mmCIF file of C-alpha atoms in Angstrom:
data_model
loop_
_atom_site.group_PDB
_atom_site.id
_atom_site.type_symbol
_atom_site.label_atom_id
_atom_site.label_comp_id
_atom_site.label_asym_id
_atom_site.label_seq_id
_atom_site.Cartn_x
_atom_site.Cartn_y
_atom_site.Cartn_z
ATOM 1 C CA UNK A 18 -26.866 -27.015 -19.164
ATOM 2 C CA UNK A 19 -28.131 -27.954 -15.662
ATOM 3 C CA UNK A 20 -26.426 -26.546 -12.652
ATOM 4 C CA UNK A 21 -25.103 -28.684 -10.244
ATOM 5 C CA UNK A 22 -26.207 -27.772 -6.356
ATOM 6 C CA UNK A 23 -23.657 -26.889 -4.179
ATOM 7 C CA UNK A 24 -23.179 -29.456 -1.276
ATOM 8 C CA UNK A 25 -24.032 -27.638 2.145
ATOM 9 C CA UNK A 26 -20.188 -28.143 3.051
ATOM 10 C CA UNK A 27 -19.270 -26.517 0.037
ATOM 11 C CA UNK A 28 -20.898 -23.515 0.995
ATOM 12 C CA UNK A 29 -20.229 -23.646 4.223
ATOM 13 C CA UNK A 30 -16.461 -23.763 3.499
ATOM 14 C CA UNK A 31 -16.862 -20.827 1.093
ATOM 15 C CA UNK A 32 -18.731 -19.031 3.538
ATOM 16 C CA UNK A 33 -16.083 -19.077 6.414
ATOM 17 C CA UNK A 34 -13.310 -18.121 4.238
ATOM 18 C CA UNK A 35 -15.539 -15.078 2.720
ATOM 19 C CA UNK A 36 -15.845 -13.916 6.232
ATOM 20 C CA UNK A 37 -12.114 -14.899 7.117
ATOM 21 C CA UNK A 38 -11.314 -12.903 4.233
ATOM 22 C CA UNK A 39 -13.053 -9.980 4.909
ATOM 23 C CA UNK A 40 -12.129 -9.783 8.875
ATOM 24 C CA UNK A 41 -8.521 -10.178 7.662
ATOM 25 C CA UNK A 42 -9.460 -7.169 5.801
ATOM 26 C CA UNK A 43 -10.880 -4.979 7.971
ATOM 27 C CA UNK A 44 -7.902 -6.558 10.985
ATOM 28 C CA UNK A 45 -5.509 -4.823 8.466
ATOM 29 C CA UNK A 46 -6.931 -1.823 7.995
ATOM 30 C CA UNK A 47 -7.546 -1.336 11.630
ATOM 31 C CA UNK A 48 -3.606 -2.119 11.990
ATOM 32 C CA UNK A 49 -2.652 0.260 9.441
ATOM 33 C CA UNK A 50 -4.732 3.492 10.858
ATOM 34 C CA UNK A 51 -3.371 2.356 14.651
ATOM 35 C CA UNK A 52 0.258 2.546 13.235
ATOM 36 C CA UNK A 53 -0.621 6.051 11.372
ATOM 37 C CA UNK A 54 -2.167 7.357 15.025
ATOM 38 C CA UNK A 55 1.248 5.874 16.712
ATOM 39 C CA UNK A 56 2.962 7.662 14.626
ATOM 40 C CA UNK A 57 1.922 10.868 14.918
ATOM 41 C CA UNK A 58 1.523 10.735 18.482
ATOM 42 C CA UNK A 59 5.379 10.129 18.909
ATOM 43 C CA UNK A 60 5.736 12.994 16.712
ATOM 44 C CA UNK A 61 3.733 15.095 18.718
ATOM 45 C CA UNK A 62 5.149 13.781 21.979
ATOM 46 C CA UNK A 63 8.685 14.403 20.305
ATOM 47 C CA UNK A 64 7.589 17.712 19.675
ATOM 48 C CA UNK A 65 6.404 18.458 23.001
ATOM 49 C CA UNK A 66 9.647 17.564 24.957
ATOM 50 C CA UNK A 67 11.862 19.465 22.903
ATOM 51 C CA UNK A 68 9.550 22.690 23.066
ATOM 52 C CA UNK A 69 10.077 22.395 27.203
ATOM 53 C CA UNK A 70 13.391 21.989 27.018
ATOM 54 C CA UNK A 71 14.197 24.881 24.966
ATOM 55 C CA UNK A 72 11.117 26.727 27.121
ATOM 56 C CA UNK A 73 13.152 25.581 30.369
ATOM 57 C CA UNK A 74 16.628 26.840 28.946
ATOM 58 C CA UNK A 75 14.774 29.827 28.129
ATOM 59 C CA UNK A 76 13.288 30.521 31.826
ATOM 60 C CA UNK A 77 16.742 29.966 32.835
ATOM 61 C CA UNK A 78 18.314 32.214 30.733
ATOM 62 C CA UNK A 79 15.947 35.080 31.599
ATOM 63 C CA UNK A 80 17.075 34.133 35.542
ATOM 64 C CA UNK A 81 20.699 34.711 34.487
ATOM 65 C CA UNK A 82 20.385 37.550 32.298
ATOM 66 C CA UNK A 83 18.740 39.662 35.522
ATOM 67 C CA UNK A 84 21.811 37.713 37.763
ATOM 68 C CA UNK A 85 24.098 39.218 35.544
ATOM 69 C CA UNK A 86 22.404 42.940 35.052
ATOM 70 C CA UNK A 87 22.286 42.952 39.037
ATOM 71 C CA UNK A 88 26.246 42.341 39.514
ATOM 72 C CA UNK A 89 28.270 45.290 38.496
ATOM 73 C CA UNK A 90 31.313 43.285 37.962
ATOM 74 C CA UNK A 91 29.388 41.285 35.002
ATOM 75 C CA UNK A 92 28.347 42.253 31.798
ATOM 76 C CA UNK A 93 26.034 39.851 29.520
ATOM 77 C CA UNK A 94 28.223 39.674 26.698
ATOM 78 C CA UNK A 95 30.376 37.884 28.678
ATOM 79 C CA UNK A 96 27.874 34.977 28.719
ATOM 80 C CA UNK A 97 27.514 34.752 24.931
ATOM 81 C CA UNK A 98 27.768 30.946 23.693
ATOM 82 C CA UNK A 99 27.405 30.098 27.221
ATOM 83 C CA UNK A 100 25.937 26.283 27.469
ATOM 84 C CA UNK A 101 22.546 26.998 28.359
ATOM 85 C CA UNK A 102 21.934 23.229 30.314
ATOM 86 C CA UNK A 103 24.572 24.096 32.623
ATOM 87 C CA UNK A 104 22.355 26.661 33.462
ATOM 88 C CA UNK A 105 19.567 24.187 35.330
ATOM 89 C CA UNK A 106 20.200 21.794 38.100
ATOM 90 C CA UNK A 107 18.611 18.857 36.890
ATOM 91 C CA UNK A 108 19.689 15.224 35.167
ATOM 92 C CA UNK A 109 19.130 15.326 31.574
ATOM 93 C CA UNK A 110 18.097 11.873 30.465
ATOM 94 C CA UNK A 111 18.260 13.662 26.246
ATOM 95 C CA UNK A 112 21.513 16.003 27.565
ATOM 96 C CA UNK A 113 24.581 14.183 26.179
ATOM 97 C CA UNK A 114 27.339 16.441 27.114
ATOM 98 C CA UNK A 115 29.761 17.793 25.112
ATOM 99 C CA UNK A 116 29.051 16.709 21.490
ATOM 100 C CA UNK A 117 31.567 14.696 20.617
ATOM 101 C CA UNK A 118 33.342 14.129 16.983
ATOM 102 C CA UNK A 119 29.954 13.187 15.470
ATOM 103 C CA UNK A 120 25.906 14.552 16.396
ATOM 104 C CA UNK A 121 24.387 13.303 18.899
ATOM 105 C CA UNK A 122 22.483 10.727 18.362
ATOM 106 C CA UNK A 123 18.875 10.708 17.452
ATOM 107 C CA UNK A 124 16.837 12.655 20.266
ATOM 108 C CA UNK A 125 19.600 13.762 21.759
ATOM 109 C CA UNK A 126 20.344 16.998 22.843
ATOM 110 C CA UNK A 127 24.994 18.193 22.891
ATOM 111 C CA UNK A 128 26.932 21.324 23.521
ATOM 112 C CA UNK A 129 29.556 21.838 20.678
ATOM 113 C CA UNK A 130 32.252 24.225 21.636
ATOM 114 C CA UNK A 131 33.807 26.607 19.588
ATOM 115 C CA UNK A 132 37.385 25.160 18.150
ATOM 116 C CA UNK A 133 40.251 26.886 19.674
ATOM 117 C CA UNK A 134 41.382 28.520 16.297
ATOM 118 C CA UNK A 135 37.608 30.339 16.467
ATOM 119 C CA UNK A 136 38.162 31.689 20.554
ATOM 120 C CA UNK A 137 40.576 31.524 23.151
ATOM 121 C CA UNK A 138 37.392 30.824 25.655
ATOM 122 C CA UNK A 139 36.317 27.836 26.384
ATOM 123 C CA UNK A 140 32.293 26.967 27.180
ATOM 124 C CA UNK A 141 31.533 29.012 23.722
ATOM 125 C CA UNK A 142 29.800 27.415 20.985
ATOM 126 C CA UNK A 143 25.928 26.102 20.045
ATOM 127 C CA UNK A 144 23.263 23.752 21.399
ATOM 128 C CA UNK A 145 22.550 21.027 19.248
ATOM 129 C CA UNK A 146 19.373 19.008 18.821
ATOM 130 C CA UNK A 147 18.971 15.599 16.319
ATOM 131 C CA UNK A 148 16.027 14.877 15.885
ATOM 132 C CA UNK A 149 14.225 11.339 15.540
ATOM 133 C CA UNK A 150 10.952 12.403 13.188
ATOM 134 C CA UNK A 151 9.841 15.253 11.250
ATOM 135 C CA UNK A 152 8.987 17.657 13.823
ATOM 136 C CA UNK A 153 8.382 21.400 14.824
ATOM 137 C CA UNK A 154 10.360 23.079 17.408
ATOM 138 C CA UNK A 155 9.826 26.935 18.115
ATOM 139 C CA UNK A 156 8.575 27.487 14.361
ATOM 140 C CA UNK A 157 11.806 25.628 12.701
ATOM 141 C CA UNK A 158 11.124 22.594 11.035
ATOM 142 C CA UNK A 159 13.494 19.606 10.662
ATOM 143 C CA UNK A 160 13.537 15.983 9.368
ATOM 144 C CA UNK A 161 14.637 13.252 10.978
ATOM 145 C CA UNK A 162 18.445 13.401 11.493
ATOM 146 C CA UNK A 163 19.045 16.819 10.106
ATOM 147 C CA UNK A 164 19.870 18.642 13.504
ATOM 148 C CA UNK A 165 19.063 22.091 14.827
ATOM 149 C CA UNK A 166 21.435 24.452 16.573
ATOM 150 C CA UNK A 167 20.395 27.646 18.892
ATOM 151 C CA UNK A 168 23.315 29.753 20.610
ATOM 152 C CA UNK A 169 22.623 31.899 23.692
ATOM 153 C CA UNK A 170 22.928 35.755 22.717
ATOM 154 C CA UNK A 171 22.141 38.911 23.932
ATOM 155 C CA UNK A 172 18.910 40.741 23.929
ATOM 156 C CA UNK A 173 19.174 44.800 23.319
ATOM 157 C CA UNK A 174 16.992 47.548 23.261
ATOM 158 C CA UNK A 175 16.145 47.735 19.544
ATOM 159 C CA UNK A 176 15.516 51.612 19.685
ATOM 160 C CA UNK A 177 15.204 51.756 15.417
ATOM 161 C CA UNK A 178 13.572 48.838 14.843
ATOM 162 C CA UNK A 179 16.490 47.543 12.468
ATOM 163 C CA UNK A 180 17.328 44.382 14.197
ATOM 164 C CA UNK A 181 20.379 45.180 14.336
ATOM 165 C CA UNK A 182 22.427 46.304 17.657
ATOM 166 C CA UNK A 183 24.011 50.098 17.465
ATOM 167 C CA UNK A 184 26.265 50.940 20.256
ATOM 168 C CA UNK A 185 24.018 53.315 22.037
ATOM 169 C CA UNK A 186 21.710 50.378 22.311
ATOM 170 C CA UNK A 187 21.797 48.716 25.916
ATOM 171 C CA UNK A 188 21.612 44.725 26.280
ATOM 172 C CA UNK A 189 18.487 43.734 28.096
ATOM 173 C CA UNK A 190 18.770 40.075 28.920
ATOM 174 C CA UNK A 191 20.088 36.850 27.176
ATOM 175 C CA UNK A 192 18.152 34.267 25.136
ATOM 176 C CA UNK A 193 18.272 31.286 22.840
ATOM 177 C CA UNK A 194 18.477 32.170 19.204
ATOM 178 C CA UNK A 195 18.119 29.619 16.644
ATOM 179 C CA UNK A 196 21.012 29.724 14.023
ATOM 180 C CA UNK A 197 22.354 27.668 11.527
ATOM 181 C CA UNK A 198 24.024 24.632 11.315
ATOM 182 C CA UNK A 199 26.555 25.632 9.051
ATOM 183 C CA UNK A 200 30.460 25.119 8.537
ATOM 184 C CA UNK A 201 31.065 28.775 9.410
ATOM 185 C CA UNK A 202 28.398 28.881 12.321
ATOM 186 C CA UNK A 203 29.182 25.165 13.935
ATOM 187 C CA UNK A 204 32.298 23.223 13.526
ATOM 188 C CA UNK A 205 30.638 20.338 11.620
ATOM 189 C CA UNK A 206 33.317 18.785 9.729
ATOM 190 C CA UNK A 207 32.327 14.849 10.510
ATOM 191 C CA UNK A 208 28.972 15.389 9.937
ATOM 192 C CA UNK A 209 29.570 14.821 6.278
ATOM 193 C CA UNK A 210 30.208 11.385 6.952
#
């Protein structure tokens, strides 16, 4: 059997689509890492702005826990469950308020109060986060759309080392603990939905 030779323009046209084929290739591969780095760089950035926040409520928490210690007529139990953003003077583009019926939407920070069959006060309740992506905040972990809740609490002078507050142990200061987002701790009946 005798081979026929390729015409030049047959090779040529096999030629260009080899290398079309290949820098389609390597164009798609380069597009898939780029959308992997994008990724985890809005993860990260996520990450990193709801770490702040929670450092700035924090920062401002400490300020009003020595407020409160240096006024006589105050005590900081009083300021349990306060809302911790009311705290800081400063426009919120993530703060959405008072959380209404439903989460706040993803990214978004909300105050839930307390319902009025849990305490007669009002401004009590839990700081809610929703997250967009599988981040990291303060050590806690959470998916995308499974929120997080902190509520402001006392510190005390944890004399035994039992984590657990006797009476002879003094309150020291407030601060953000993280708690869960429960149908006993928050009132989270349309969440469901």
């Amino acid at each position: 059997m005798a081979r026929q030779p390729l015409s030049d323009s047959a090779s040529i046209k096999n030629s260009r689509w080899l290398r079309n084929l290949v820098a389609l290739a390597i164009l798609f591969f380069l597009w898939w890492f780029l959308l992997g780095v994008l990724e985890r760089e809005v993860q990260r950035a996520e990450e990193q702005a709801a770490n702040m926040v929670i450092g700035q409520l924090r920062s401002a928490l400490v300020i009003k826990g020595a407020e409160v210690m240096l006024d006589w007529h105050d005590s900081l139990e009083e300021h349990e469950g306060i809302n911790p953003f009311e705290l800081i003077d400063h426009q919120w583009g993530s703060y959405a308020g008072q959380c209404a019926e439903d989460l706040p939407e993803a990214g978004n920070w909300c105050f839930r109060e307390r319902t009025r069959q849990e305490t007669v006060e009002q401004g009590r309740g839990w700081l809610i986060y929703n997250p967009r992506q599988p981040i990291t905040i303060q050590d806690r972990q959470a998916n995308a759309g499974e929120p997080l809740a902190w509520r402001v609490t006392t510190e005390f002078a944890d004399r035994n080392g039992n984590g657990q507050r006797e009476q002879d142990e003094r309150s020291t200061g407030l601060r953000l603990m993280p708690v869960s987002l429960t149908e006993d701790s928050v009132d989270m009946q349309n969440a469901a939905r």
